[in-house]
Amino acid sequence: MSALRLTSDQLRQRVLSNTGADGRLKNEAFDLDARTVAILSKRHQISKNFGFTSMLSFSTTVLVSWEAFAVTFQGGLINGGPSTLVYGLIFSFFGSLATAASLAEMASISPTSGGQYHWVALLAPHRYSILFSWFAGWITAFMRIAVTASVAFLAATMIQGLVILNYADTYEPQQWHGTLMYLAVTLVIVFINIFGIRIFPYIETLALILHIIFFFCILVPLVHLAPRSSTDFVFRSFANNGGWESNGVSWCIGLLTSTYAFSGVDGASHMAEEVDNAAVVVPRTMIWSIVVSGILCFGMSIAILFCIGDVTAALETPTGFPIIEIFFNATKSYAATNAMISALIISIFFSALGLLASASRLIWAFARDDGLPFPRYFSHVDSRFGIPVRAILWSAFIIMILGLINLGSTTAFNAMVSLALLGQYTTYVLPTIFIFGRRIHPGKNIPFGPWALGKWGIPVNLFTIAFSFLTIGFNVLPPYFPVTATNMNYAGVVFGAALIVCAILWVFRGHNHYAGPIKEVMENGNIRSALLNREIQPSHKHGVERNIP
């Protein structure tokens, strides 16, 4: 067998030339070609606003890695201690980099807003591709909404934490206060997502600049003013304060803190239809965003551990965020602490801004493929703004509804947002398994795009699969033992319920209405009618490597 590099236009003509008078394929060997062209034919429906710089800014600020680590590191400090926050962070970085590389390769194959559920439909065994694509689509939708909600809630509760710090004697924090702030944050990011779309790439570029500037603005005074921890504490100490009998289990649970700092790397892929030369630009930005985030996150981890001061005081702070106590202990100044925490809040706000954009594009794409109820309504692209405004508003509505759960139970709300990490790695591992299966299965070709892993594909995919299952497995365990109703981790329960909902929707709707993102090919096999009147990405921007039978 010989290998040939085909452009998208050439691949399309190859498919059409191998269809009969009835529009169906003459040779099943070209089935994957037909599916690839069908997915690429979905482009050109949203205005293209992003280039490499703005997309790198988007991808990096969506991850908001060092900020997320600074705000949530206490989980790793309790389970695993500094050992998890240093060596676990390094392990999580390489696991996340492998995951990003695996997803980037698939984003180059299919640079569309659907992301994971498109890749599953393309790479899964033909017999089960529609079913797996349905589940991948719904899980990804749940996950993107949950991630956005978790970040918006983080920004809101940090604002509340500052209020507690500054008005400790007069302010009595209530759950509904945080919920109101959460709703306010959501409304602001909705407004900017719609009315600021023309300058959105510039906003993202500004966010990246501030992301880096804020890092040094926080790092320098923290290192200069804070008391020093010993080198032994930072690099050689271990802690198991979660009550687990096994130190290994405790360490792995703490590892999730570092993993969360790199989660959301698929966000860039859902913006692909708004990016010029997306098959090249999107994969590169996914990789570079992890590299940049890893460097900054590791630096912040070392700084926090050397400057943490009284660990007990930090963990028991009434603000709810140890980083606020650490900053105040270092500076002894309310003004300086307010400024440093405000920098974190601004960065996290920018992350929520991008996450809503990413979630709405996924909702729009899934509706376009008949994966959601009222597909024509939610797949509408507003002629004034050139974006799916209805999908943005619907995503924001669900996010706001999730916030109302916090009024009744913080535990219930945390269970919803904990779905974020579990759902993400489930949708990451599914298409990775399928592309790995094609790599090792004789005769199963892969329609590689211009960005591919080559000989590194098998080891990178294997590491991604192993890392994903490790993250999924420990994400369902409670952080403390013995388990109570309050400290119970309900992520597994919520995820199980989400799968049941997906199954019910499949039985009553999906089974009869959903034909996959490449429905023109998968539903009735009439390739010719599906492709003749559709445009695909210009030939000089996307190539596909195929084996000629």
Coordinates of C-alpha atoms in Angstrom, one line a residue:
M1 CA 0.0 0.0 0.0
S2 CA 1.2 3.5 -0.8
A3 CA 0.4 6.7 1.0
L4 CA -1.0 9.8 -0.7
R5 CA -1.4 13.4 0.6
L6 CA -4.7 14.7 -0.6
T7 CA -6.2 18.2 -0.2
S8 CA -9.8 18.5 1.0
D9 CA -11.0 19.3 -2.6
Q10 CA -9.1 16.3 -4.0
L11 CA -10.5 14.1 -1.3
R12 CA -14.0 15.3 -2.1
Q13 CA -13.6 14.6 -5.8
R14 CA -12.2 11.1 -4.9
V15 CA -15.4 10.4 -2.9
L16 CA -17.7 11.6 -5.6
S17 CA -15.9 9.7 -8.3
N18 CA -16.5 6.5 -6.3
T19 CA -20.2 6.9 -5.9
G20 CA -22.7 5.2 -8.2
A21 CA -25.8 6.5 -9.9
D22 CA -27.8 6.0 -6.7
G23 CA -25.4 8.3 -4.8
R24 CA -24.0 5.5 -2.7
L25 CA -20.4 4.3 -2.4
K26 CA -19.2 1.7 -4.9
N27 CA -16.5 0.6 -2.5
E28 CA -16.8 0.5 1.3
A29 CA -13.1 1.2 1.5
F30 CA -13.9 4.9 0.9
D31 CA -16.4 5.1 3.8
L32 CA -14.0 7.0 6.1
D33 CA -13.2 9.4 3.3
A34 CA -16.9 10.1 2.9
R35 CA -17.3 10.7 6.6
T36 CA -14.3 13.0 6.7
V37 CA -15.6 15.1 3.7
A38 CA -19.1 15.3 5.2
I39 CA -17.7 16.7 8.5
L40 CA -15.5 19.3 6.7
S41 CA -18.5 20.4 4.6
K42 CA -20.1 21.9 7.8
R43 CA -17.8 24.9 7.9
H44 CA -18.4 28.5 6.8
Q45 CA -21.5 29.2 8.8
I46 CA -20.0 31.6 11.5
S47 CA -17.9 34.7 11.0
K48 CA -14.2 34.0 11.2
N49 CA -12.7 36.4 13.8
F50 CA -9.7 34.5 15.2
G51 CA -6.1 34.0 14.0
F52 CA -3.2 32.3 15.8
T53 CA -2.4 35.0 18.4
S54 CA -6.0 35.6 19.4
M55 CA -6.7 31.8 19.5
L56 CA -3.6 31.1 21.6
S57 CA -4.8 33.9 23.9
F58 CA -8.2 32.3 24.0
S59 CA -6.9 28.8 24.7
T60 CA -4.5 29.9 27.4
T61 CA -6.9 32.2 29.3
V62 CA -9.6 29.6 29.2
L63 CA -7.3 27.2 31.0
V64 CA -6.5 30.0 33.5
S65 CA -4.0 27.5 35.0
W66 CA -1.9 29.3 37.6
E67 CA -4.8 31.3 38.8
A68 CA -7.0 28.1 39.2
F69 CA -4.1 26.4 41.0
A70 CA -3.7 29.3 43.4
V71 CA -7.3 29.3 44.3
T72 CA -7.9 25.6 44.6
F73 CA -4.5 24.2 45.8
Q74 CA -5.9 23.4 49.3
G75 CA -7.3 20.1 48.1
G76 CA -3.8 18.9 47.2
L77 CA -2.4 20.3 50.4
I78 CA -4.8 18.2 52.4
N79 CA -4.3 15.0 50.4
G80 CA -0.7 14.5 49.5
G81 CA 0.7 17.8 50.7
P82 CA 3.5 19.6 49.0
S83 CA 4.6 16.3 47.3
T84 CA 1.3 16.3 45.3
L85 CA 1.6 20.0 44.5
V86 CA 5.1 19.7 43.1
Y87 CA 5.6 16.2 41.7
G88 CA 1.9 15.6 41.1
L89 CA 1.8 18.9 39.2
I90 CA 4.7 17.8 36.9
F91 CA 2.9 14.4 36.3
S92 CA -0.4 16.2 35.6
F93 CA 1.4 18.6 33.1
F94 CA 2.7 15.7 31.0
G95 CA -0.6 13.9 31.2
S96 CA -2.4 17.0 30.1
L97 CA 0.2 17.6 27.4
A98 CA -0.4 14.1 26.0
T99 CA -4.1 14.6 26.2
A100 CA -3.8 17.9 24.4
A101 CA -1.7 16.3 21.7
S102 CA -4.2 13.5 21.2
L103 CA -7.1 15.9 20.9
A104 CA -5.1 18.3 18.7
E105 CA -4.5 15.6 16.2
M106 CA -8.2 15.0 16.0
A107 CA -8.9 18.7 15.9
S108 CA -6.7 18.8 12.8
I109 CA -8.7 16.0 11.2
S110 CA -12.0 17.6 11.9
P111 CA -11.7 21.3 12.8
T112 CA -15.4 21.9 13.6
S113 CA -17.3 23.2 16.7
G114 CA -18.6 19.8 17.5
G115 CA -15.3 18.6 18.8
Q116 CA -15.4 15.3 20.6
Y117 CA -18.8 14.1 19.3
H118 CA -17.6 14.8 15.7
W119 CA -14.4 12.9 16.3
V120 CA -16.2 9.9 17.8
A121 CA -18.6 9.8 14.8
L122 CA -15.7 9.8 12.4
L123 CA -13.4 7.3 14.2
A124 CA -15.8 4.9 16.0
P125 CA -16.8 1.6 14.4
H126 CA -19.4 2.4 11.8
R127 CA -22.1 0.2 13.5
Y128 CA -21.9 2.1 16.8
S129 CA -20.7 5.6 15.6
I130 CA -24.1 7.3 15.9
L131 CA -24.8 5.9 19.4
F132 CA -21.4 6.8 20.7
S133 CA -21.6 10.2 19.0
W134 CA -24.9 10.9 20.8
F135 CA -23.5 10.1 24.2
A136 CA -20.3 12.1 23.5
G137 CA -22.3 15.1 22.4
W138 CA -24.6 15.2 25.5
I139 CA -21.7 14.5 27.9
T140 CA -19.6 17.2 26.3
A141 CA -22.5 19.6 26.5
F142 CA -23.1 18.8 30.2
M143 CA -19.4 19.2 30.8
R144 CA -18.9 22.5 29.1
I145 CA -21.9 24.0 31.0
A146 CA -20.6 22.7 34.3
V147 CA -17.0 24.0 33.6
T148 CA -18.4 27.5 32.9
A149 CA -20.6 27.4 36.0
S150 CA -17.7 26.3 38.2
V151 CA -15.4 29.1 37.0
A152 CA -18.1 31.8 37.3
F153 CA -18.9 30.5 40.8
L154 CA -15.2 30.7 41.6
A155 CA -15.0 34.3 40.6
A156 CA -18.2 35.2 42.6
T157 CA -17.2 33.5 45.8
M158 CA -13.7 35.0 45.6
I159 CA -15.4 38.5 45.6
Q160 CA -17.4 37.4 48.6
G161 CA -14.1 36.2 50.2
L162 CA -12.7 39.7 49.8
V163 CA -15.8 41.2 51.5
I164 CA -15.3 38.8 54.4
L165 CA -11.6 39.9 54.7
N166 CA -12.3 43.6 54.6
Y167 CA -15.5 43.6 56.8
A168 CA -14.9 40.7 59.1
D169 CA -16.6 42.4 62.1
T170 CA -19.8 43.5 60.3
Y171 CA -20.4 41.2 57.4
E172 CA -22.2 37.9 57.8
P173 CA -21.8 35.8 54.7
Q174 CA -24.9 34.1 53.3
Q175 CA -25.2 31.6 50.5
W176 CA -27.5 33.8 48.5
H177 CA -24.9 36.6 48.5
G178 CA -22.6 34.4 46.5
T179 CA -25.4 33.3 44.3
L180 CA -26.3 36.9 43.4
M181 CA -22.6 37.6 42.6
Y182 CA -22.6 34.4 40.4
L183 CA -25.6 35.6 38.5
A184 CA -24.1 39.0 38.0
V185 CA -20.9 37.5 36.6
T186 CA -22.9 35.3 34.3
L187 CA -24.9 38.3 32.9
V188 CA -21.8 40.3 32.3
I189 CA -20.1 37.5 30.3
V190 CA -23.3 37.0 28.3
F191 CA -23.3 40.7 27.4
I192 CA -19.7 40.7 26.3
N193 CA -20.1 37.5 24.3
I194 CA -22.9 39.0 22.3
F195 CA -22.2 42.7 22.0
G196 CA -18.5 42.5 22.2
I197 CA -18.0 39.8 19.5
R198 CA -16.4 42.2 17.0
I199 CA -13.6 42.9 19.5
F200 CA -13.6 39.5 21.1
P201 CA -10.2 38.4 19.7
Y202 CA -8.7 41.7 21.0
I203 CA -10.3 41.0 24.4
E204 CA -8.7 37.6 24.5
T205 CA -5.3 39.0 23.5
L206 CA -5.6 41.5 26.3
A207 CA -6.5 38.7 28.6
L208 CA -3.3 36.8 27.7
I209 CA -1.2 39.9 28.3
L210 CA -2.8 40.4 31.7
H211 CA -2.5 36.7 32.5
I212 CA 1.3 37.0 32.2
I213 CA 1.6 40.5 33.8
F214 CA -0.5 39.5 36.8
F215 CA 1.6 36.4 37.3
F216 CA 4.7 38.6 38.0
C217 CA 2.7 41.3 39.9
I218 CA 1.7 38.6 42.4
L219 CA 4.8 36.5 42.4
V220 CA 7.3 39.3 43.1
P221 CA 5.7 40.8 46.3
L222 CA 4.7 37.4 47.5
V223 CA 8.3 36.0 47.3
H224 CA 9.8 39.3 48.6
L225 CA 7.5 39.8 51.6
A226 CA 6.3 36.4 52.8
P227 CA 8.0 34.3 55.5
R228 CA 10.0 31.3 54.0
S229 CA 9.1 27.6 54.3
S230 CA 12.0 25.2 54.4
T231 CA 13.2 23.3 51.3
D232 CA 12.4 20.0 53.1
F233 CA 8.8 21.2 53.5
V234 CA 8.4 22.1 49.8
F235 CA 10.2 19.2 48.2
R236 CA 10.2 16.3 50.7
S237 CA 7.1 16.5 52.8
F238 CA 3.9 14.5 52.4
A239 CA 0.5 14.9 54.1
N240 CA -2.5 12.7 54.4
N241 CA -5.1 14.7 56.3
G242 CA -8.0 13.4 54.4
G243 CA -8.3 10.3 56.7
W244 CA -7.5 7.7 54.0
E245 CA -5.6 4.6 55.2
S246 CA -3.6 4.5 52.0
N247 CA -1.1 7.2 51.3
G248 CA -1.2 6.3 47.7
V249 CA -5.0 6.9 47.4
S250 CA -4.6 10.2 49.3
W251 CA -1.8 11.3 46.9
C252 CA -3.9 10.5 43.8
I253 CA -6.9 12.3 45.2
G254 CA -4.7 15.4 45.7
L255 CA -3.5 15.0 42.2
L256 CA -6.9 16.1 40.9
T257 CA -6.0 19.7 42.1
S258 CA -3.2 19.8 39.6
T259 CA -5.2 18.2 36.9
Y260 CA -8.0 20.7 37.3
A261 CA -5.5 23.5 36.6
F262 CA -4.9 22.1 33.1
S263 CA -8.5 21.1 32.4
G264 CA -10.5 22.5 29.5
V265 CA -7.9 22.1 26.7
D266 CA -10.7 21.2 24.3
G267 CA -12.1 24.7 24.6
A268 CA -10.2 25.9 21.5
S269 CA -11.5 23.1 19.3
H270 CA -15.1 24.3 19.8
M271 CA -14.2 27.7 18.3
A272 CA -12.6 26.1 15.2
E273 CA -15.2 27.3 12.8
E274 CA -14.3 30.9 13.7
V275 CA -10.6 30.4 13.0
D276 CA -8.7 30.9 9.8
N277 CA -6.7 27.8 8.8
A278 CA -8.2 26.0 11.8
A279 CA -6.7 22.6 11.0
V280 CA -3.3 24.0 11.7
V281 CA -3.9 26.9 14.1
V282 CA -6.2 25.1 16.6
P283 CA -3.9 22.1 17.2
R284 CA -0.9 24.4 17.7
T285 CA -2.7 26.7 20.1
M286 CA -3.9 23.7 22.2
I287 CA -0.3 22.5 22.6
W288 CA 1.3 25.9 23.3
S289 CA -1.4 26.8 25.8
I290 CA -0.5 23.8 27.9
V291 CA 3.2 24.5 27.6
V292 CA 2.7 28.2 28.7
S293 CA 0.3 27.2 31.4
G294 CA 2.6 24.5 32.7
I295 CA 5.6 26.8 33.1
L296 CA 3.5 29.5 34.9
C297 CA 1.6 27.0 37.1
F298 CA 4.8 25.3 38.3
G299 CA 6.3 28.7 39.2
M300 CA 3.2 29.7 41.2
S301 CA 3.2 26.3 42.9
I302 CA 6.8 26.6 44.2
A303 CA 6.1 30.2 45.2
I304 CA 3.0 29.4 47.2
L305 CA 4.6 26.5 49.0
F306 CA 7.7 28.6 50.0
C307 CA 5.5 31.5 51.1
I308 CA 2.5 29.7 52.7
G309 CA 3.4 30.6 56.3
D310 CA 1.1 29.0 58.9
V311 CA -0.5 26.1 57.0
T312 CA -3.3 25.6 59.6
A313 CA -4.2 29.3 59.5
A314 CA -4.3 29.3 55.7
L315 CA -6.6 26.2 55.6
E316 CA -9.0 27.5 58.3
T317 CA -9.3 31.1 56.9
P318 CA -12.9 32.4 57.2
T319 CA -12.7 33.8 53.6
G320 CA -12.8 30.2 52.3
F321 CA -9.7 30.7 50.2
P322 CA -6.3 30.0 51.7
I323 CA -4.6 32.2 49.0
I324 CA -6.3 35.3 50.5
E325 CA -4.8 34.5 53.9
I326 CA -1.4 33.8 52.4
F327 CA -1.4 37.2 50.6
F328 CA -2.6 39.1 53.7
N329 CA 0.0 37.3 55.9
A330 CA 2.7 38.3 53.4
T331 CA 1.8 41.9 52.8
K332 CA 0.0 42.8 56.1
S333 CA -2.0 45.2 53.9
Y334 CA -5.7 45.1 53.0
A335 CA -5.1 47.2 49.9
A336 CA -2.3 45.0 48.6
T337 CA -4.3 41.8 49.3
N338 CA -7.3 43.3 47.5
A339 CA -5.2 44.2 44.5
M340 CA -3.6 40.8 44.3
I341 CA -6.8 38.9 44.7
S342 CA -8.6 41.2 42.2
A343 CA -5.9 40.2 39.7
L344 CA -6.9 36.6 40.1
I345 CA -10.6 37.4 39.9
I346 CA -10.1 39.4 36.6
S347 CA -8.2 36.4 35.1
I348 CA -10.8 34.0 36.2
F349 CA -13.5 36.3 34.8
F350 CA -11.8 36.2 31.4
S351 CA -11.7 32.5 31.6
A352 CA -15.5 32.4 32.2
L353 CA -15.9 34.7 29.2
G354 CA -14.1 32.2 26.9
L355 CA -15.8 29.2 28.4
L356 CA -19.3 30.5 27.7
A357 CA -18.2 31.2 24.1
S358 CA -16.9 27.6 23.8
A359 CA -19.9 26.0 25.4
S360 CA -22.4 28.0 23.2
R361 CA -20.6 26.9 20.0
L362 CA -20.8 23.3 21.1
I363 CA -24.5 23.7 21.9
W364 CA -25.0 25.4 18.5
A365 CA -23.1 22.6 16.6
F366 CA -25.0 19.8 18.4
A367 CA -28.3 21.5 17.6
R368 CA -27.3 21.8 14.0
D369 CA -26.8 18.1 13.9
D370 CA -30.3 17.4 15.5
G371 CA -28.8 16.4 18.8
L372 CA -30.9 18.8 20.8
P373 CA -34.6 19.5 21.0
F374 CA -35.8 22.4 18.8
P375 CA -32.7 22.0 16.6
R376 CA -33.7 24.7 14.0
Y377 CA -34.1 27.3 16.8
F378 CA -30.9 26.7 18.6
S379 CA -28.8 26.2 15.4
H380 CA -29.7 29.7 14.2
V381 CA -26.9 32.1 13.5
D382 CA -27.7 35.7 14.1
S383 CA -27.3 37.8 10.9
R384 CA -26.4 40.9 12.8
F385 CA -23.6 39.4 15.0
G386 CA -22.6 36.4 12.9
I387 CA -22.7 34.1 16.0
P388 CA -25.3 31.7 17.5
V389 CA -26.9 34.2 19.9
R390 CA -29.7 31.8 20.9
A391 CA -27.2 29.1 21.8
I392 CA -25.3 31.7 24.0
L393 CA -28.5 32.7 25.8
W394 CA -29.6 29.1 26.3
S395 CA -26.2 28.2 27.7
A396 CA -26.3 31.2 30.0
F397 CA -29.9 30.3 31.2
I398 CA -28.8 26.7 32.2
I399 CA -25.7 28.2 34.0
M400 CA -27.9 30.5 35.9
I401 CA -30.3 27.8 36.8
L402 CA -27.4 25.7 38.2
G403 CA -26.5 28.7 40.4
L404 CA -29.9 28.7 42.0
I405 CA -29.2 25.1 43.2
N406 CA -26.6 26.7 45.5
L407 CA -29.4 28.5 47.4
G408 CA -30.7 25.2 48.6
S409 CA -27.5 23.2 49.0
T410 CA -23.8 24.1 48.4
T411 CA -23.1 20.3 48.4
A412 CA -25.6 19.8 45.6
F413 CA -24.1 22.6 43.5
N414 CA -20.6 21.3 44.1
A415 CA -21.8 18.0 42.9
M416 CA -22.9 19.6 39.6
V417 CA -19.7 21.5 39.0
S418 CA -17.6 18.4 40.0
L419 CA -19.1 16.9 36.9
A420 CA -16.7 19.2 35.0
L421 CA -13.5 17.2 35.5
L422 CA -15.1 13.8 35.3
G423 CA -17.1 14.7 32.2
Q424 CA -14.1 16.3 30.5
Y425 CA -11.8 13.3 30.7
T426 CA -14.6 10.9 29.7
T427 CA -15.1 12.8 26.5
Y428 CA -11.3 13.0 26.0
V429 CA -10.7 9.3 26.4
L430 CA -13.5 8.1 24.2
P431 CA -12.3 9.5 20.8
T432 CA -8.7 8.7 21.9
I433 CA -9.6 5.1 22.3
F434 CA -11.1 5.0 18.8
I435 CA -8.2 6.7 17.1
F436 CA -5.8 4.4 19.0
G437 CA -7.8 1.4 17.9
R438 CA -7.5 2.5 14.3
R439 CA -3.8 2.9 14.7
I440 CA -3.2 -0.7 15.8
H441 CA -5.9 -2.4 13.8
P442 CA -4.7 -3.5 10.3
G443 CA -6.6 -1.9 7.5
K444 CA -8.2 0.8 9.6
N445 CA -7.0 4.1 8.0
I446 CA -7.0 7.5 9.7
P447 CA -7.8 10.7 7.7
F448 CA -4.9 12.7 9.2
G449 CA -5.0 16.5 8.9
P450 CA -1.9 18.7 8.5
W451 CA -1.1 18.4 12.2
A452 CA -0.4 14.8 13.2
L453 CA 1.6 12.8 15.8
G454 CA 3.2 10.5 13.4
K455 CA 5.3 7.7 15.0
W456 CA 4.5 9.2 18.5
G457 CA 0.8 8.5 18.0
I458 CA 0.6 5.2 19.8
P459 CA 2.6 6.1 22.9
V460 CA 0.9 9.5 23.3
N461 CA -2.6 7.9 22.9
L462 CA -1.7 5.2 25.4
F463 CA -0.5 7.7 27.9
T464 CA -3.6 9.8 27.3
I465 CA -5.9 6.8 27.9
A466 CA -4.1 5.8 31.1
F467 CA -4.0 9.3 32.5
S468 CA -7.7 9.8 31.7
F469 CA -8.8 6.7 33.4
L470 CA -6.6 7.6 36.5
T471 CA -8.3 11.0 36.6
I472 CA -11.8 9.5 36.2
G473 CA -11.3 6.8 38.8
F474 CA -10.1 9.1 41.6
N475 CA -12.4 11.9 40.7
V476 CA -15.4 9.9 42.1
L477 CA -13.8 9.3 45.5
P478 CA -14.6 11.5 48.4
P479 CA -11.8 13.9 49.6
Y480 CA -12.3 12.9 53.2
F481 CA -12.7 9.7 55.1
P482 CA -15.0 8.7 56.9
V483 CA -17.6 9.9 54.5
T484 CA -20.5 12.0 55.6
A485 CA -23.4 13.6 53.7
T486 CA -21.6 16.9 53.7
N487 CA -18.2 15.8 52.5
M488 CA -19.4 13.1 50.1
N489 CA -18.2 13.4 46.5
Y490 CA -21.4 13.2 44.4
A491 CA -19.6 13.5 41.1
G492 CA -20.1 9.8 40.3
V493 CA -23.8 9.9 41.2
V494 CA -24.4 13.0 39.1
F495 CA -22.4 11.6 36.2
G496 CA -24.4 8.3 36.4
A497 CA -27.6 10.3 36.4
A498 CA -26.4 12.3 33.4
L499 CA -25.7 9.0 31.5
I500 CA -29.2 7.8 32.4
V501 CA -30.7 11.0 31.1
C502 CA -28.7 10.6 27.9
A503 CA -29.9 7.0 27.5
I504 CA -33.6 8.1 28.0
L505 CA -33.2 10.9 25.5
W506 CA -31.6 8.4 23.0
V507 CA -34.6 6.0 23.4
F508 CA -37.3 8.7 23.0
R509 CA -35.6 11.1 20.6
G510 CA -32.1 10.3 19.5
H511 CA -32.8 6.8 18.2
N512 CA -35.4 8.3 15.7
H513 CA -34.0 11.7 15.0
Y514 CA -30.2 11.8 15.4
A515 CA -28.1 10.5 12.5
G516 CA -24.8 11.9 13.7
P517 CA -22.8 15.0 12.6
I518 CA -22.3 13.3 9.2
K519 CA -26.0 12.4 8.9
E520 CA -25.9 13.0 5.1
V521 CA -23.6 10.0 4.8
M522 CA -24.6 7.8 7.8
E523 CA -28.4 8.1 7.5
N524 CA -29.0 6.9 3.9
G525 CA -25.6 6.6 2.3
N526 CA -26.5 9.1 -0.5
I527 CA -23.1 10.7 -0.6
R528 CA -23.5 12.5 -3.9
S529 CA -26.6 14.5 -2.9
A530 CA -25.0 15.3 0.5
L531 CA -21.8 16.8 -0.9
L532 CA -22.5 18.3 -4.3
N533 CA -24.0 21.5 -3.0
R534 CA -21.6 22.0 -0.1
E535 CA -18.4 24.0 0.3
I536 CA -15.4 22.7 2.3
Q537 CA -12.3 24.2 3.6
P538 CA -10.0 25.6 0.8
S539 CA -7.6 23.0 -0.5
H540 CA -4.4 24.8 0.5
K541 CA -5.4 24.7 4.2
H542 CA -6.2 21.1 4.9
G543 CA -4.6 17.9 3.8
V544 CA -5.6 14.3 4.5
E545 CA -3.2 11.4 4.4
R546 CA -4.8 8.2 3.1
N547 CA -3.7 4.8 2.0
I548 CA -4.7 3.8 -1.5
P549 CA -6.2 0.4 -1.7

